[in-house]
Amino acid sequence: MTCFDRRDLGLLTLRLGAGGVLFAHGAQKLFGWFSGHGLEGTAQFMESLGYKPGKASAVASGLAEAGGGALLALGLATPAGGAAVVGGMAGAAAVHAPNGFFNTSGGYELPALYGLVGASIAVAGPGRISLDHACGHHLNRAWMVPAALAAAAAGATAAVKSRNSQLRASENAEEAPSAPDAQEPMQETSRDE
């Protein structure tokens, strides 16, 4: 029997902690668990943030968090799980970026941290205390890491660009002057009046 080393135990602890929190956060969005708003409430919220259509955005965000978190916690398909978390957190960071970095001012500190954790676990691998290890790493090949992270980056970039376009369109619509009312012809007044 092989003794697990500190690296394996550290990766297990990190995977269970971060993956569990991410799973719970995604389950709030998808199922309304843990005092969440569920899919309908999250869809409305996503629309208000500029992620349209709201329901598709809510499903994508919820799956990235719950699915990516579950995969990380289990140590299964680790590159895909980490990449899903990275993509989801990039979308969340875009919402918080105008508030600066720190969470105390509504900044992107936590999405950045979770994204970094997801990327780090994807790159480092899950360790020996994982389903990937038990399954012979068939879903955790070295080539899968850059492929999964590139796919997540492309998806997040497309989603954020679409959101930014939606927000610009909304701002332009609000700033556009309303159509002038039909003006009555001006009557000439004589100097004698």
GROMACS .gro file of C-alpha atoms in nm:
model
  193
    1MET     CA    1   0.000   0.000   0.000
    2THR     CA    2   0.129   0.342  -0.099
    3CYS     CA    3   0.140   0.611   0.164
    4PHE     CA    4  -0.007   0.942   0.056
    5ASP     CA    5   0.227   1.237   0.085
    6ARG     CA    6   0.161   1.593   0.199
    7ARG     CA    7   0.100   1.707  -0.159
    8ASP     CA    8  -0.182   1.455  -0.204
    9LEU     CA    9  -0.341   1.553   0.127
   10GLY     CA   10  -0.302   1.924   0.050
   11LEU     CA   11  -0.461   1.884  -0.293
   12LEU     CA   12  -0.746   1.680  -0.143
   13THR     CA   13  -0.810   1.950   0.118
   14LEU     CA   14  -0.799   2.228  -0.142
   15ARG     CA   15  -1.021   2.036  -0.384
   16LEU     CA   16  -1.282   1.950  -0.121
   17GLY     CA   17  -1.289   2.301   0.024
   18ALA     CA   18  -1.297   2.506  -0.295
   19GLY     CA   19  -1.498   2.250  -0.490
   20GLY     CA   20  -1.756   2.221  -0.214
   21VAL     CA   21  -1.805   2.597  -0.188
   22LEU     CA   22  -1.832   2.631  -0.565
   23PHE     CA   23  -2.079   2.342  -0.585
   24ALA     CA   24  -2.296   2.503  -0.317
   25HIS     CA   25  -2.285   2.841  -0.494
   26GLY     CA   26  -2.387   2.683  -0.825
   27ALA     CA   27  -2.662   2.479  -0.657
   28GLN     CA   28  -2.810   2.804  -0.525
   29LYS     CA   29  -2.842   2.922  -0.885
   30LEU     CA   30  -2.965   2.598  -1.038
   31PHE     CA   31  -3.186   2.448  -0.769
   32GLY     CA   32  -3.248   2.718  -0.510
   33TRP     CA   33  -3.061   2.513  -0.249
   34PHE     CA   34  -2.884   2.681   0.043
   35SER     CA   35  -3.122   2.982   0.037
   36GLY     CA   36  -3.055   3.046  -0.331
   37HIS     CA   37  -3.294   3.199  -0.583
   38GLY     CA   38  -3.312   2.901  -0.818
   39LEU     CA   39  -3.304   2.913  -1.193
   40GLU     CA   40  -3.584   3.166  -1.246
   41GLY     CA   41  -3.455   3.415  -0.990
   42THR     CA   42  -3.099   3.376  -1.115
   43ALA     CA   43  -3.216   3.423  -1.475
   44GLN     CA   44  -3.374   3.756  -1.383
   45PHE     CA   45  -3.059   3.859  -1.200
   46MET     CA   46  -2.838   3.761  -1.495
   47GLU     CA   47  -3.056   3.970  -1.728
   48SER     CA   48  -3.017   4.270  -1.494
   49LEU     CA   49  -2.638   4.228  -1.517
   50GLY     CA   50  -2.648   4.228  -1.897
   51TYR     CA   51  -2.602   3.853  -1.947
   52LYS     CA   52  -2.878   3.777  -2.199
   53PRO     CA   53  -3.067   3.556  -2.243
   54GLY     CA   54  -3.091   3.533  -1.867
   55LYS     CA   55  -3.201   3.170  -1.840
   56ALA     CA   56  -2.922   3.037  -2.062
   57SER     CA   57  -2.672   3.251  -1.873
   58ALA     CA   58  -2.803   3.126  -1.539
   59VAL     CA   59  -2.773   2.763  -1.652
   60ALA     CA   60  -2.420   2.819  -1.785
   61SER     CA   61  -2.310   2.998  -1.468
   62GLY     CA   62  -2.472   2.741  -1.240
   63LEU     CA   63  -2.322   2.447  -1.429
   64ALA     CA   64  -1.976   2.605  -1.433
   65GLU     CA   65  -1.988   2.650  -1.057
   66ALA     CA   66  -2.179   2.340  -0.944
   67GLY     CA   67  -2.040   2.109  -1.211
   68GLY     CA   68  -1.686   2.244  -1.199
   69GLY     CA   69  -1.691   2.245  -0.819
   70ALA     CA   70  -1.817   1.886  -0.802
   71LEU     CA   71  -1.553   1.767  -1.050
   72LEU     CA   72  -1.279   1.942  -0.852
   73ALA     CA   73  -1.401   1.802  -0.519
   74LEU     CA   74  -1.411   1.450  -0.661
   75GLY     CA   75  -1.085   1.487  -0.850
   76LEU     CA   76  -1.259   1.369  -1.166
   77ALA     CA   77  -1.191   1.515  -1.513
   78THR     CA   78  -0.978   1.768  -1.330
   79PRO     CA   79  -0.877   1.977  -1.635
   80ALA     CA   80  -1.244   2.018  -1.734
   81GLY     CA   81  -1.354   2.095  -1.379
   82GLY     CA   82  -1.083   2.353  -1.326
   83ALA     CA   83  -1.150   2.512  -1.665
   84ALA     CA   84  -1.524   2.535  -1.595
   85VAL     CA   85  -1.449   2.719  -1.273
   86VAL     CA   86  -1.207   2.953  -1.450
   87GLY     CA   87  -1.464   3.038  -1.717
   88GLY     CA   88  -1.743   3.096  -1.468
   89MET     CA   89  -1.527   3.311  -1.245
   90ALA     CA   90  -1.409   3.521  -1.542
   91GLY     CA   91  -1.773   3.605  -1.612
   92ALA     CA   92  -1.830   3.692  -1.246
   93ALA     CA   93  -1.513   3.903  -1.230
   94ALA     CA   94  -1.634   4.110  -1.525
   95VAL     CA   95  -1.941   4.209  -1.324
   96HIS     CA   96  -1.737   4.306  -1.019
   97ALA     CA   97  -1.443   4.473  -1.198
   98PRO     CA   98  -1.590   4.827  -1.197
   99ASN     CA   99  -1.583   4.813  -0.815
  100GLY     CA  100  -1.208   4.754  -0.798
  101PHE     CA  101  -1.025   4.455  -0.658
  102PHE     CA  102  -1.129   4.411  -0.296
  103ASN     CA  103  -1.446   4.229  -0.196
  104THR     CA  104  -1.522   4.488   0.071
  105SER     CA  105  -1.610   4.734  -0.205
  106GLY     CA  106  -1.786   4.474  -0.423
  107GLY     CA  107  -1.472   4.402  -0.625
  108TYR     CA  108  -1.354   4.093  -0.808
  109GLU     CA  109  -1.130   3.955  -0.531
  110LEU     CA  110  -1.329   3.633  -0.468
  111PRO     CA  111  -1.398   3.541  -0.833
  112ALA     CA  112  -1.028   3.597  -0.903
  113LEU     CA  113  -0.930   3.374  -0.612
  114TYR     CA  114  -1.168   3.093  -0.713
  115GLY     CA  115  -1.055   3.119  -1.075
  116LEU     CA  116  -0.692   3.096  -0.968
  117VAL     CA  117  -0.768   2.792  -0.751
  118GLY     CA  118  -0.950   2.623  -1.042
  119ALA     CA  119  -0.662   2.692  -1.281
  120SER     CA  120  -0.402   2.579  -1.028
  121ILE     CA  121  -0.575   2.248  -0.959
  122ALA     CA  122  -0.622   2.189  -1.332
  123VAL     CA  123  -0.249   2.245  -1.389
  124ALA     CA  124  -0.122   2.059  -1.080
  125GLY     CA  125  -0.362   1.768  -1.114
  126PRO     CA  126  -0.584   1.620  -0.843
  127GLY     CA  127  -0.325   1.412  -0.659
  128ARG     CA  128  -0.346   1.043  -0.578
  129ILE     CA  129  -0.652   1.072  -0.354
  130SER     CA  130  -0.888   1.130  -0.646
  131LEU     CA  131  -1.119   0.954  -0.887
  132ASP     CA  132  -0.889   1.053  -1.173
  133HIS     CA  133  -0.608   0.856  -1.011
  134ALA     CA  134  -0.838   0.562  -0.937
  135CYS     CA  135  -0.950   0.557  -1.304
  136GLY     CA  136  -0.599   0.568  -1.449
  137HIS     CA  137  -0.615   0.939  -1.539
  138HIS     CA  138  -0.816   0.875  -1.856
  139LEU     CA  139  -0.990   1.210  -1.808
  140ASN     CA  140  -0.680   1.388  -1.679
  141ARG     CA  141  -0.424   1.385  -1.959
  142ALA     CA  142  -0.157   1.655  -1.990
  143TRP     CA  143  -0.290   1.777  -2.327
  144MET     CA  144  -0.636   1.826  -2.177
  145VAL     CA  145  -0.520   2.108  -1.948
  146PRO     CA  146  -0.433   2.368  -2.215
  147ALA     CA  147  -0.723   2.254  -2.434
  148ALA     CA  148  -0.976   2.292  -2.151
  149LEU     CA  149  -0.836   2.625  -2.031
  150ALA     CA  150  -0.831   2.761  -2.389
  151ALA     CA  151  -1.193   2.655  -2.441
  152ALA     CA  152  -1.293   2.819  -2.111
  153ALA     CA  153  -1.109   3.138  -2.206
  154ALA     CA  154  -1.281   3.149  -2.545
  155GLY     CA  155  -1.625   3.089  -2.393
  156ALA     CA  156  -1.576   3.346  -2.118
  157THR     CA  157  -1.443   3.602  -2.364
  158ALA     CA  158  -1.746   3.555  -2.590
  159ALA     CA  159  -1.988   3.583  -2.296
  160VAL     CA  160  -1.823   3.894  -2.153
  161LYS     CA  161  -1.805   4.061  -2.497
  162SER     CA  162  -2.174   3.986  -2.553
  163ARG     CA  163  -2.257   4.131  -2.210
  164ASN     CA  164  -2.054   4.444  -2.278
  165SER     CA  165  -2.233   4.490  -2.611
  166GLN     CA  166  -2.570   4.449  -2.437
  167LEU     CA  167  -2.475   4.705  -2.173
  168ARG     CA  168  -2.353   4.955  -2.433
  169ALA     CA  169  -2.674   4.912  -2.632
  170SER     CA  170  -2.881   4.972  -2.319
  171GLU     CA  171  -2.679   5.282  -2.228
  172ASN     CA  172  -2.711   5.420  -2.582
  173ALA     CA  173  -3.085   5.358  -2.580
  174GLU     CA  174  -3.120   5.547  -2.251
  175GLU     CA  175  -2.906   5.837  -2.372
  176ALA     CA  176  -3.071   5.871  -2.714
  177PRO     CA  177  -3.296   6.177  -2.730
  178SER     CA  178  -3.660   6.102  -2.772
  179ALA     CA  179  -3.822   6.181  -3.106
  180PRO     CA  180  -3.916   6.546  -3.119
  181ASP     CA  181  -4.286   6.616  -3.088
  182ALA     CA  182  -4.455   6.754  -3.389
  183GLN     CA  183  -4.405   7.123  -3.354
  184GLU     CA  184  -4.684   7.361  -3.423
  185PRO     CA  185  -4.595   7.619  -3.681
  186MET     CA  186  -4.477   7.936  -3.522
  187GLN     CA  187  -4.710   8.226  -3.561
  188GLU     CA  188  -4.566   8.550  -3.660
  189THR     CA  189  -4.639   8.832  -3.429
  190SER     CA  190  -4.652   9.186  -3.543
  191ARG     CA  191  -4.453   9.454  -3.373
  192ASP     CA  192  -4.770   9.633  -3.287
  193GLU     CA  193  -4.882   9.372  -3.036
   0.00000   0.00000   0.00000
